[in-house]
Short mmCIF file of C-alpha atoms in Angstrom, two decimals:
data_model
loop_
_atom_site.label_atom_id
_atom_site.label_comp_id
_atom_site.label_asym_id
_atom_site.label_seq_id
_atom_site.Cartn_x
_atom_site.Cartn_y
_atom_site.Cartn_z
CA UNK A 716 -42.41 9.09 -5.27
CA UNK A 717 -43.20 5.41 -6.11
CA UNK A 718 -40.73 3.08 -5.72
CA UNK A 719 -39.60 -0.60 -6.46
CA UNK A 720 -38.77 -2.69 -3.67
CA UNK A 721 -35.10 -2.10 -4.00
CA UNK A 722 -35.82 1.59 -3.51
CA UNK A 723 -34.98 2.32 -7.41
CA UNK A 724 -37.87 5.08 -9.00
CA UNK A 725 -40.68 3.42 -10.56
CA UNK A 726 -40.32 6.20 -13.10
CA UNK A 727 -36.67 5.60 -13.76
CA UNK A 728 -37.55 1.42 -14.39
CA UNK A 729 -40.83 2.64 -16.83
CA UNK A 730 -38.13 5.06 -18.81
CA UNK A 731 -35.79 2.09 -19.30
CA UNK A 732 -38.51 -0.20 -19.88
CA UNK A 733 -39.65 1.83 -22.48
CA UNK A 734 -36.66 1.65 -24.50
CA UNK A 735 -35.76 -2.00 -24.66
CA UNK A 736 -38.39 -2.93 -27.52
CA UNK A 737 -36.89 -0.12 -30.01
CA UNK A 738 -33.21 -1.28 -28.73
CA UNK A 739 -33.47 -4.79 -29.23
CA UNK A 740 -35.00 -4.33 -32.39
CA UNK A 741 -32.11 -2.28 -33.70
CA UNK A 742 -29.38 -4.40 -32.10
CA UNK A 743 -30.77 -7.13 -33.06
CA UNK A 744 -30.89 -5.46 -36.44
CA UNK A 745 -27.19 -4.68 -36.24
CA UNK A 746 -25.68 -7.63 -34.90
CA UNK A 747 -28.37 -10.02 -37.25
CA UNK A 748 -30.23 -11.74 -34.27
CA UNK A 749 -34.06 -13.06 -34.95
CA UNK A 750 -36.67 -9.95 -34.70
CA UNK A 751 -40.01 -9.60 -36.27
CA UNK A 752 -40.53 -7.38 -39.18
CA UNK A 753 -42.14 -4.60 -38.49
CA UNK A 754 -44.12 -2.20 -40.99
CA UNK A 755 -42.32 1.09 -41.13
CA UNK A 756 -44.96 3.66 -39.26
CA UNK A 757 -45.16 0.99 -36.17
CA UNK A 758 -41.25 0.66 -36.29
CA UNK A 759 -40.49 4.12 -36.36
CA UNK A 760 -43.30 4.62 -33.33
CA UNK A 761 -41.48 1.90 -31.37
CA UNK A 762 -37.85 3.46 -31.79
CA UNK A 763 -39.22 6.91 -31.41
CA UNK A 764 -40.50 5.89 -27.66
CA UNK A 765 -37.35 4.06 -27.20
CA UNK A 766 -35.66 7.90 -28.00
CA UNK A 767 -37.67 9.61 -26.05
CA UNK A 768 -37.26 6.96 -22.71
CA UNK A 769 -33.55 7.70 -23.53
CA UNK A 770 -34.37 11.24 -23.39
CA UNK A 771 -35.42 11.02 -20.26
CA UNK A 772 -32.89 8.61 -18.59
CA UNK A 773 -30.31 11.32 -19.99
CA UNK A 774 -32.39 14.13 -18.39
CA UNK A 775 -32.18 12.39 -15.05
CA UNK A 776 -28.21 11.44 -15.31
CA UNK A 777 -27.12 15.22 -16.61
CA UNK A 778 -28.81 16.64 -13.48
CA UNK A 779 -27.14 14.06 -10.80
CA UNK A 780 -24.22 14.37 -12.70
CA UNK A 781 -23.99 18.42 -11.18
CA UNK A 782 -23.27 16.45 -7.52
CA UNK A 783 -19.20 15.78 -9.08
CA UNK A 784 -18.57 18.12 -11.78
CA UNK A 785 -19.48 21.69 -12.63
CA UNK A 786 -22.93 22.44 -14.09
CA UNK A 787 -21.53 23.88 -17.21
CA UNK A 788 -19.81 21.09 -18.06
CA UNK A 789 -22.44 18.21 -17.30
CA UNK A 790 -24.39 20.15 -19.54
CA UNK A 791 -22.30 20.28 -21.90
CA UNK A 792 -21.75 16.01 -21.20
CA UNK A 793 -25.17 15.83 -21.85
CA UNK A 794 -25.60 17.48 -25.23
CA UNK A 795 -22.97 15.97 -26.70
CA UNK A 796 -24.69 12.41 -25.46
CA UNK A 797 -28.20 13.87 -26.76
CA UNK A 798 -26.71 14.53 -30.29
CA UNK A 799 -25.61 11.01 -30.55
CA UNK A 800 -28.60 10.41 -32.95
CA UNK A 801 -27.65 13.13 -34.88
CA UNK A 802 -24.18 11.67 -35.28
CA UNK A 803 -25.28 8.44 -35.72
CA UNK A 804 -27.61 9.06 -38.68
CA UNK A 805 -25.13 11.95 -40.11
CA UNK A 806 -21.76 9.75 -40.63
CA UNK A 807 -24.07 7.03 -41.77
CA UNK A 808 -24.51 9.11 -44.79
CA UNK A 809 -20.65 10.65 -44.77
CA UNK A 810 -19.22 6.77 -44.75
CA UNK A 811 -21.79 5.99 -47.87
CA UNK A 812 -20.40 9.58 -49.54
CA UNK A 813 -17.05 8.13 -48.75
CA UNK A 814 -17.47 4.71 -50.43
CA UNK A 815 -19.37 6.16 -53.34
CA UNK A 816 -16.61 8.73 -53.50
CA UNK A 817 -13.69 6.03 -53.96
CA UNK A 818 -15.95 4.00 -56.39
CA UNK A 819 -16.84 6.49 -58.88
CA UNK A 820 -14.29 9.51 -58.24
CA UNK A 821 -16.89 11.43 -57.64
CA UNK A 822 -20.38 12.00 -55.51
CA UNK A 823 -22.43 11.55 -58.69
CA UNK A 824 -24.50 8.37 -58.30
CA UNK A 825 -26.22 5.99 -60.62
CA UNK A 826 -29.18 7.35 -61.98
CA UNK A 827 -32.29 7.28 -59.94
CA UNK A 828 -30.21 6.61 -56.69
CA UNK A 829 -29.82 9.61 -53.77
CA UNK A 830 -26.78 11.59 -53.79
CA UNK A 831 -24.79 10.68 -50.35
CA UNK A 832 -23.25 13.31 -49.96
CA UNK A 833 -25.81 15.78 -50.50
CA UNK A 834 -27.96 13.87 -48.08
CA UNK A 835 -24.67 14.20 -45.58
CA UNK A 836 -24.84 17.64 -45.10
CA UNK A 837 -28.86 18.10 -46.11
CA UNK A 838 -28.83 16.16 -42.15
CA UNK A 839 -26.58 18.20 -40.94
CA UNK A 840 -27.92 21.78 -42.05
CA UNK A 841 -30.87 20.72 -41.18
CA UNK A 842 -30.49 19.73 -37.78
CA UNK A 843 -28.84 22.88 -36.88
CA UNK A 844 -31.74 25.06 -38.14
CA UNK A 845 -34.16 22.62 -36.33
CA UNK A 846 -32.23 23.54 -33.18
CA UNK A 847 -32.22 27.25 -33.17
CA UNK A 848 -35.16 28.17 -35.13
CA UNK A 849 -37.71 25.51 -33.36
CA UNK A 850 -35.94 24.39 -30.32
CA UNK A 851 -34.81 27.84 -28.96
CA UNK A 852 -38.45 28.86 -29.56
CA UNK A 853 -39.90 26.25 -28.14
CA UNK A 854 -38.05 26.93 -24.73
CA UNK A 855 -39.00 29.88 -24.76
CA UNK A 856 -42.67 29.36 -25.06
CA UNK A 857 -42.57 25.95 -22.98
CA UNK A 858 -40.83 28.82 -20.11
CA UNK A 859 -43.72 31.81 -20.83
CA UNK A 860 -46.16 28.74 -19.84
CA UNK A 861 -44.34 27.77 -17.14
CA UNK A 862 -44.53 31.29 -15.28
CA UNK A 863 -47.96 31.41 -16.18
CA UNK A 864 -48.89 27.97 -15.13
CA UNK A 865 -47.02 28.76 -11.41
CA UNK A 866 -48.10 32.65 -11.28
CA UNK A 867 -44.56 33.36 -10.51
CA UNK A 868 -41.31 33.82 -12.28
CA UNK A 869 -37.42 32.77 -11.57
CA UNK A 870 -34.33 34.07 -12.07
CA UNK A 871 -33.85 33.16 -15.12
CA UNK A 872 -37.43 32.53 -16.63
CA UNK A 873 -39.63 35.41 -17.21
CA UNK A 874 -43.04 36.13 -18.97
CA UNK A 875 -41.13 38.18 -21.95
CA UNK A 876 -37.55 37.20 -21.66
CA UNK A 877 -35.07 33.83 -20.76
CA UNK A 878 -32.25 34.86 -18.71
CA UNK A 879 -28.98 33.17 -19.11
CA UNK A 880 -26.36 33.34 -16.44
CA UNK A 881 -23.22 34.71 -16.96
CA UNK A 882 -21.58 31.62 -16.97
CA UNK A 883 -23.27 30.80 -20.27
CA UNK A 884 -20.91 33.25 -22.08
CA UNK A 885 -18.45 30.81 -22.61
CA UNK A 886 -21.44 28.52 -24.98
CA UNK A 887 -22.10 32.14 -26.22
CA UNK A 888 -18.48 32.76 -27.65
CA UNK A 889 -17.17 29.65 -28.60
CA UNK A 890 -20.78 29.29 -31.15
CA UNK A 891 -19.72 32.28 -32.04
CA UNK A 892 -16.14 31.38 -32.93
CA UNK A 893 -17.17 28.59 -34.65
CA UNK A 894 -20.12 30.59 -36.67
CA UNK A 895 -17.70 33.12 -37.95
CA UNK A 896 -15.56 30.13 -39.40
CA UNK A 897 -18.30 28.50 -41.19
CA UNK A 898 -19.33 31.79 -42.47
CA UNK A 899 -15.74 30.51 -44.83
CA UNK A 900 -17.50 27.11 -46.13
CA UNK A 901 -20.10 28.22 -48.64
CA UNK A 902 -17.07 29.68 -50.70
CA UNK A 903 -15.34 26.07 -50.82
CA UNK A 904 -15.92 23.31 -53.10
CA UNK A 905 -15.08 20.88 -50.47
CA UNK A 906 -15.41 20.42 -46.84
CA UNK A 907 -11.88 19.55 -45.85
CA UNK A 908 -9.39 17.97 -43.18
CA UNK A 909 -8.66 21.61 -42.61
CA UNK A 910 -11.42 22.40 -41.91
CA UNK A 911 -11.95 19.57 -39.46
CA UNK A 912 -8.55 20.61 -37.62
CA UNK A 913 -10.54 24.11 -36.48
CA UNK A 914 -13.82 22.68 -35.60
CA UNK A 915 -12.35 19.95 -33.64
CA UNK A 916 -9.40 22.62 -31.86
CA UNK A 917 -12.85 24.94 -31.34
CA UNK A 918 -14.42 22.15 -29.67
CA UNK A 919 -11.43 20.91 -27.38
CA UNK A 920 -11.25 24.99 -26.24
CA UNK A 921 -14.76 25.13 -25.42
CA UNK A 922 -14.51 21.89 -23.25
CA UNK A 923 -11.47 22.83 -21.62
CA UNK A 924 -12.38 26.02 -20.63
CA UNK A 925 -15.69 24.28 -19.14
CA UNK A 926 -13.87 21.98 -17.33
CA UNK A 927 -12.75 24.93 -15.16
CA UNK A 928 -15.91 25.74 -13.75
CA UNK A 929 -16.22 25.16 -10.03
CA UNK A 930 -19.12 22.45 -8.67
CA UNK A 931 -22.10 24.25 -7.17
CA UNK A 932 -24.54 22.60 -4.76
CA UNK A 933 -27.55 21.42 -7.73
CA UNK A 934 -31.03 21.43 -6.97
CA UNK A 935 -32.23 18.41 -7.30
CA UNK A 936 -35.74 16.61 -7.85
CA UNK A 937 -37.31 13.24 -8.36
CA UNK A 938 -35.17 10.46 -10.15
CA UNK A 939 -31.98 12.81 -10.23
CA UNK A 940 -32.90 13.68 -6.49
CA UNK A 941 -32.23 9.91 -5.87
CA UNK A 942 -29.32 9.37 -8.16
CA UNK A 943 -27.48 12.53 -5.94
CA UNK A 944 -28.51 11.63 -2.73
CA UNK A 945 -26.30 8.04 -2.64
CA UNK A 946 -23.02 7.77 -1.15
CA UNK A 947 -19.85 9.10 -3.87
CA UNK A 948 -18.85 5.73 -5.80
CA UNK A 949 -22.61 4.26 -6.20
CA UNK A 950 -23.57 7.77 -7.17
CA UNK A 951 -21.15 8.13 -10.09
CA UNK A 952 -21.51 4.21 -11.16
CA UNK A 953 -25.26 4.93 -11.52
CA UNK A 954 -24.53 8.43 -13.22
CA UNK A 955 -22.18 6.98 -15.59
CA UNK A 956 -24.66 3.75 -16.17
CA UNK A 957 -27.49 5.80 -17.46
CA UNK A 958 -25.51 7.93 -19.52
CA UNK A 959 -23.85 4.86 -21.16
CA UNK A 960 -27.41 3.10 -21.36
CA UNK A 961 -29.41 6.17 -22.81
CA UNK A 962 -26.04 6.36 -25.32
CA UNK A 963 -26.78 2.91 -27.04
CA UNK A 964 -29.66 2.91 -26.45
CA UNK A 965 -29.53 5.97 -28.98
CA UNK A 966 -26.92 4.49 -30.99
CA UNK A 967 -28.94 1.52 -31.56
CA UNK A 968 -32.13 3.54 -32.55
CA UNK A 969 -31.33 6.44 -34.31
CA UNK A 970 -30.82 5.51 -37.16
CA UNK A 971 -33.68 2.71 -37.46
CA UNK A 972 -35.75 5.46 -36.58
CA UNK A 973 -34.52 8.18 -39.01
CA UNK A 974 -34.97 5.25 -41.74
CA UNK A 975 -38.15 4.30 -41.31
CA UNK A 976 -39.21 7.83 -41.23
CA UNK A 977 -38.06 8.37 -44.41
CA UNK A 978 -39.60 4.83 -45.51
CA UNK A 979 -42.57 5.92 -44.83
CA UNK A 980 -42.25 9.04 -46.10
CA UNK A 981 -41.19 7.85 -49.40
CA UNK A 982 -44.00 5.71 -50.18
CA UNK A 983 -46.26 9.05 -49.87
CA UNK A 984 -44.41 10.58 -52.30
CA UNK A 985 -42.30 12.75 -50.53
CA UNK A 986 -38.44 13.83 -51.86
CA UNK A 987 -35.96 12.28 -50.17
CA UNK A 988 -33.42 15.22 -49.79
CA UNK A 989 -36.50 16.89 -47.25
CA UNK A 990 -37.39 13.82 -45.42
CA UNK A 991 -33.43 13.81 -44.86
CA UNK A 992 -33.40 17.35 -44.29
CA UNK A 993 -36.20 17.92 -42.31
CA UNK A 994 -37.77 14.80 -40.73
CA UNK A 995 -34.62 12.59 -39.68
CA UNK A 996 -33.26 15.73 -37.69
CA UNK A 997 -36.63 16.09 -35.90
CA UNK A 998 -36.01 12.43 -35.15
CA UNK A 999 -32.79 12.88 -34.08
CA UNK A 1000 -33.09 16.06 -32.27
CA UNK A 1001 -35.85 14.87 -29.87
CA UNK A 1002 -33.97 14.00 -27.16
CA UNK A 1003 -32.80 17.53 -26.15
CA UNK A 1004 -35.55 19.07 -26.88
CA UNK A 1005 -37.51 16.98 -24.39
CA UNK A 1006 -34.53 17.41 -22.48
CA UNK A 1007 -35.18 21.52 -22.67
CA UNK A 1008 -38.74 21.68 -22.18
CA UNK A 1009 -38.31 19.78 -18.72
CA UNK A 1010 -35.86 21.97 -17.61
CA UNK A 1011 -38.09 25.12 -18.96
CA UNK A 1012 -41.15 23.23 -17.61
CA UNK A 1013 -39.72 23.48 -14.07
CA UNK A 1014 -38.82 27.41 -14.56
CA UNK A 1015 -35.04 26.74 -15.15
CA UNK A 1016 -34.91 27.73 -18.71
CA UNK A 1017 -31.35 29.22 -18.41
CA UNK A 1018 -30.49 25.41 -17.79
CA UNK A 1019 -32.64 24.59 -20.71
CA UNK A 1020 -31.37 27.32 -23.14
CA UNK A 1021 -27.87 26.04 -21.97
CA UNK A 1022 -28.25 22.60 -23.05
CA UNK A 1023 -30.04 23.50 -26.33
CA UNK A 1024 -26.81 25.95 -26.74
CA UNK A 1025 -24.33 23.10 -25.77
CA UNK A 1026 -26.01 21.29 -28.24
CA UNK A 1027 -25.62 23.30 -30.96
CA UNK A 1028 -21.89 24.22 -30.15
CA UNK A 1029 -21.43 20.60 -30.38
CA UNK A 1030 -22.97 19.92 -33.76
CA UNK A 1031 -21.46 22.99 -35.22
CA UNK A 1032 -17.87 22.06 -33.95
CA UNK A 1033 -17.27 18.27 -33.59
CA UNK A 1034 -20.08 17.17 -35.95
CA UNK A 1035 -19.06 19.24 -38.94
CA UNK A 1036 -15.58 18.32 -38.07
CA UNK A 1037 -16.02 14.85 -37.79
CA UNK A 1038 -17.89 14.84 -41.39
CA UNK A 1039 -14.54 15.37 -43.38
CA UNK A 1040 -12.36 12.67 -41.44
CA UNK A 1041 -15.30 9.69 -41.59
CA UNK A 1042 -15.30 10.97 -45.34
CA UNK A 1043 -11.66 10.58 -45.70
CA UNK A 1044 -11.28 7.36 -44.10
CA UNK A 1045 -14.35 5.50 -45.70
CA UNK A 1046 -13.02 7.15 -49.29
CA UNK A 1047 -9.88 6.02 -48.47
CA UNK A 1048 -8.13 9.44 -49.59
CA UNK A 1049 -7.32 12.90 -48.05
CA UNK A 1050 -10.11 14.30 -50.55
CA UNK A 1051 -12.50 16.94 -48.70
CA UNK A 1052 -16.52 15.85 -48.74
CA UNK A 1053 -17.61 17.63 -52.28
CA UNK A 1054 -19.77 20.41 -52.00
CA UNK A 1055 -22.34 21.99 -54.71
CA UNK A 1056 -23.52 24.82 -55.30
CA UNK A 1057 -26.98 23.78 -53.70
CA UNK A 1058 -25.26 22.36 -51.02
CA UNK A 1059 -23.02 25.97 -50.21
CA UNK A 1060 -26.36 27.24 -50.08
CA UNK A 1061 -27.54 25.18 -47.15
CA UNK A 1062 -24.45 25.61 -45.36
CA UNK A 1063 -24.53 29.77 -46.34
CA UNK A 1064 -28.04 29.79 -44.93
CA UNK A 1065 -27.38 27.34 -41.44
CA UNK A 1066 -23.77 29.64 -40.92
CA UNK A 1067 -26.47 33.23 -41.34
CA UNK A 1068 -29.16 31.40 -38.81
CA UNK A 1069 -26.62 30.71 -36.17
CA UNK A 1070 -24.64 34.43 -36.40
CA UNK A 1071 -28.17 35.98 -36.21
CA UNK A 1072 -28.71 33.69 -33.18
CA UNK A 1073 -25.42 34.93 -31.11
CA UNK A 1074 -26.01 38.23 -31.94
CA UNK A 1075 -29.94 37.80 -29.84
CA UNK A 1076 -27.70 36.53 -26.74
CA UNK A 1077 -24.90 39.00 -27.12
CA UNK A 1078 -26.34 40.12 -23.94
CA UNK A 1079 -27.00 36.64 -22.70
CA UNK A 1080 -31.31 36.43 -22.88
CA UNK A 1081 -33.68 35.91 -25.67
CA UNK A 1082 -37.31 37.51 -25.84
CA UNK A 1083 -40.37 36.52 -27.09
CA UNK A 1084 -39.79 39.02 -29.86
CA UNK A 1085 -36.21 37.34 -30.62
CA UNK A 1086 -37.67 33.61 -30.45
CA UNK A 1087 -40.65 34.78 -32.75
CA UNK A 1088 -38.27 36.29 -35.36
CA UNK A 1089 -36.05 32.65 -35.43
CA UNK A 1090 -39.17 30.98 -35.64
CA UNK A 1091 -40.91 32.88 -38.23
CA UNK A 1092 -38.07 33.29 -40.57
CA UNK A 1093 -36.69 29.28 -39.92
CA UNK A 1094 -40.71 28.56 -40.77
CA UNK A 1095 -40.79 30.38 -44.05
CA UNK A 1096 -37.42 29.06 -45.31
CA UNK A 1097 -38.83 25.69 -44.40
CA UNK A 1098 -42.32 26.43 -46.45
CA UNK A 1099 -40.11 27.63 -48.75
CA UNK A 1100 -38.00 24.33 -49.63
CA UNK A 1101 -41.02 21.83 -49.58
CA UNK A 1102 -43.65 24.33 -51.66
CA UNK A 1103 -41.20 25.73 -54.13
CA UNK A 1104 -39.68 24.94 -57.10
CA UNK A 1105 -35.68 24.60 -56.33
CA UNK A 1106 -34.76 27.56 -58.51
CA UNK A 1107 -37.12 29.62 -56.63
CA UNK A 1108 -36.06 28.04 -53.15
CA UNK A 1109 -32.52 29.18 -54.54
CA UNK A 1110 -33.30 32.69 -54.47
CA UNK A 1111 -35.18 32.84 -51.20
CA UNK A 1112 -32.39 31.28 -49.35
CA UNK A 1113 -30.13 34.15 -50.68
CA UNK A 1114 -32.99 36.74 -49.21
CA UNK A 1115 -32.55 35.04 -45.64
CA UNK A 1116 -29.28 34.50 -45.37
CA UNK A 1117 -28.09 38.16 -46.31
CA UNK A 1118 -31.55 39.19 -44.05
CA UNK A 1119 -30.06 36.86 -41.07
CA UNK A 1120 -26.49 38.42 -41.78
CA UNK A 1121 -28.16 42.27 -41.66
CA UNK A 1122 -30.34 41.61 -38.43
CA UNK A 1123 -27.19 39.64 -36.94
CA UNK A 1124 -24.65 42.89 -37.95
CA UNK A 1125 -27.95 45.60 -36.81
CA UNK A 1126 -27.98 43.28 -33.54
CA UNK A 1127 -24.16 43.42 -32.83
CA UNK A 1128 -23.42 47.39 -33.62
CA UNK A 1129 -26.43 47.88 -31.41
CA UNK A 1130 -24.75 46.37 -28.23
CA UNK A 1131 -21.24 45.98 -28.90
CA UNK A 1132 -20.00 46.90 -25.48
CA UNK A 1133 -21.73 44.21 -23.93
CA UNK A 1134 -20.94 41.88 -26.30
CA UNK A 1135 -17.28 42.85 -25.73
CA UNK A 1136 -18.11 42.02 -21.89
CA UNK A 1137 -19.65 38.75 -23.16
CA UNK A 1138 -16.44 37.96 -24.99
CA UNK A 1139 -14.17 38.60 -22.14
CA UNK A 1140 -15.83 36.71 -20.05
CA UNK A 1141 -16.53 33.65 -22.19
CA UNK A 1142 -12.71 33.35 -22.52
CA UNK A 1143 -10.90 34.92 -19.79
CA UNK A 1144 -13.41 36.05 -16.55
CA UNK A 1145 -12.86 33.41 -13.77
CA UNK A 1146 -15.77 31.14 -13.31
CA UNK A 1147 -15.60 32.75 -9.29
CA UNK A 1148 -16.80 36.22 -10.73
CA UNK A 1149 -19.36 35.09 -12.89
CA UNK A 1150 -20.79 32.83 -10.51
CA UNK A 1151 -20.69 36.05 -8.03
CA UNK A 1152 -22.14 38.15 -10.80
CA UNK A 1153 -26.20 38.84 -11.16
CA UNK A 1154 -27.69 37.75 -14.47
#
């Protein structure tokens, strides 16, 4: 591997050095410093390579990060870092629901002018169906080429199946736990404190009970092969420095991005609710999926189905619980976000997608057959809302989600003894016997 003349990877230096132009241009943004204007499609280029340098400087850290702490959880450490553009760009749009909220009394804004808080949850919904129904898919394609490509398979990554180990029942349950709530919100008219009290007590479970799981011995190449190799305290000062610099440099870009996106979106033509809907969260959700595919690439697509699972435990926990208290505070009231009836539809449709999804890894894998049925019905719903009128889009919505709910139910009744297994041991097993336990 090339190398510097201070012995630091050539590859880790062109990753950083990638992102500075798209960070300086947001901080500098932020903090109202000199920059150059920059036309929207070359601005949203420039912070989309600064996102994807990040991408990989996270990559890099999660895997050295293995040497200290358990696998689980540095997986876990690293999706909730990756979904920092998702935050970021999310609570953007909660703070302006919040202020428009205390202004008018209500989410209904001046004529001609988006609706915040419909654009608040259009990200979030969004994002979440982005995750499942084109990033799970795309790991497991990204692992069927993989196998292919080396004329050999792993334990985990097969030509018609992903593996996960049985340590991964714990992600397993705790989306589930949080699915079954949200299955509540499209019958409320608000998204409330309440509401954030179980998300965020969902969340601090699921992290606890990670924080159990023993340290194993990773396996360890290139950049993260360096990071793990150096003595104890330089180790976790360069762990933690890459995690903190991919985090700003995140922070600082996400939303620039996600903005000029939509910028130049808009002067096509295009409605603003689906460039918010559907473009920002491809944006924002680039990280971990680059994150996934190099883990899939390298024939460890449990690791990558785990962080794409982390991921989405984290958005549908501490994101949606988050929503309601930014709300509250920017508002200045203990008044829940307002929800529609368009916008219970989203969230009816996003809670279907994800019990449909835990009910494909009741038994902890996924098959082509199961990644081609998330990707073909998350495909037509998304044909659906940019081709069809809204009333239409309305009704086929209503067909998926009570589709998703029967497949999910079909799924479930079909192997409910080892998803009672799966539930035990997401909760109670000791990490010992899973780790002992064949996947």
């Amino acid at each position: 591997m090339p190398v510097t003349r201070r012995g630091v990877p050539a590859r880790l230096l062109f990753a950083a050095g990638a992102a500075l132009p798209g960070t300086y241009l947001g901080a500098a943004d932020y903090l109202g410093l000199p920059h150059p204007d920059v036309a929207p499609p070359l601005a949203a280029a420039v912070f989309g390579i600064a996102i994807v340098g990040a991408a990989f400087v996270l990559a890099w850290a999660a895997e050295a990060a293995q040497v200290d702490v358990s696998a689980g959880l540095a997986i876990a450490v690293l999706a909730l870092v990756a979904v920092l553009p998702e935050y970021a760009v999310d609570l953007v749009f909660t703070f302006q629901a919040g202020q428009e909220f205390a202004q008018q009394g209500s989410c209904v804004p001046p004529p001609g002018e988006p609706d915040p808080c419909s654009l608040a949850l259009a990200n979030m919904t969004g994002a979440n169906r982005v995750l499942v129904g084109f990033g799970w898919p795309l790991v497991v394609l990204v692992g069927a080429l993989a196998v292919r490509r080396a004329h050999r398979e792993s334990r985990s990554t097969h030509s018609g199946r992903i593996e996960l180990a049985p340590v991964m029942s714990v992600e397993v349950v705790f989306l589930g736990l949080a699915t079954l709530y949200s299955l509540s919100l499209p019958l409320r008219t608000s998204l409330t404190i309440v509401d954030a009290v179980v998300f965020l007590a969902i969340f601090g479970a699921y992290v606890w009970r990670l924080s159990k799981a023993p340290v194993e011995e990773p396996k360890l190449l290139g950049v993260s092969e360096w990071v793990g190799r150096r003595e104890r305290r330089p180790r976790r000062w360069w762990v933690v420095g890459m995690f903190a610099f991919a985090g700003l440099v995140i922070l600082a870009t996400a939303e620039h991005f996600a903005q000029n996106l939509v910028d130049t979106g808009k002067s096509l033509g295009v409605d603003e609710f689906l460039l918010v809907q559907w473009v920002a969260p491809l944006a924002s959700e680039s990280p971990e999926l680059i994150v996934a595919c190099l883990y899939a690439a390298r024939l460890m697509a449990s690791d990558s189905l785990g962080t794409l699972l982390s991921s989405k435990v984290n958005q549908w926990t501490l994101l949606v619980g988050t929503i309601p208290v930014v709300f509250a505070i920017s508002s200045g009231s203990v008044h829940g976000l307002p929800l529609d009836g368009h916008q219970r539809l989203e969230l009816l449709i996003t809670a279907a997608q994800s019990l449909f999804a835990v009910s494909i890894l009741a038994d902890l894998g996924i098959t082509t057959a199961g990644a081609a049925t998330l990707f073909t019905l998350f495909a037509a719903q998304f044909v659906a809302s940019v081709t069809l009128p809204d009333d239409t889009n309305r009704v086929v919505i209503l067909a998926l989600s009570g589709l998703y709910v029967v497949m999910a139910i079909a799924q479930l009744a079909r192997r409910w003894k080892i998803g009672v297994r799966t539930a035990r041991d997401g909760v109670a097993t000791p990490f010992s016997e899973l780790a002992d336990r064949p996947s």
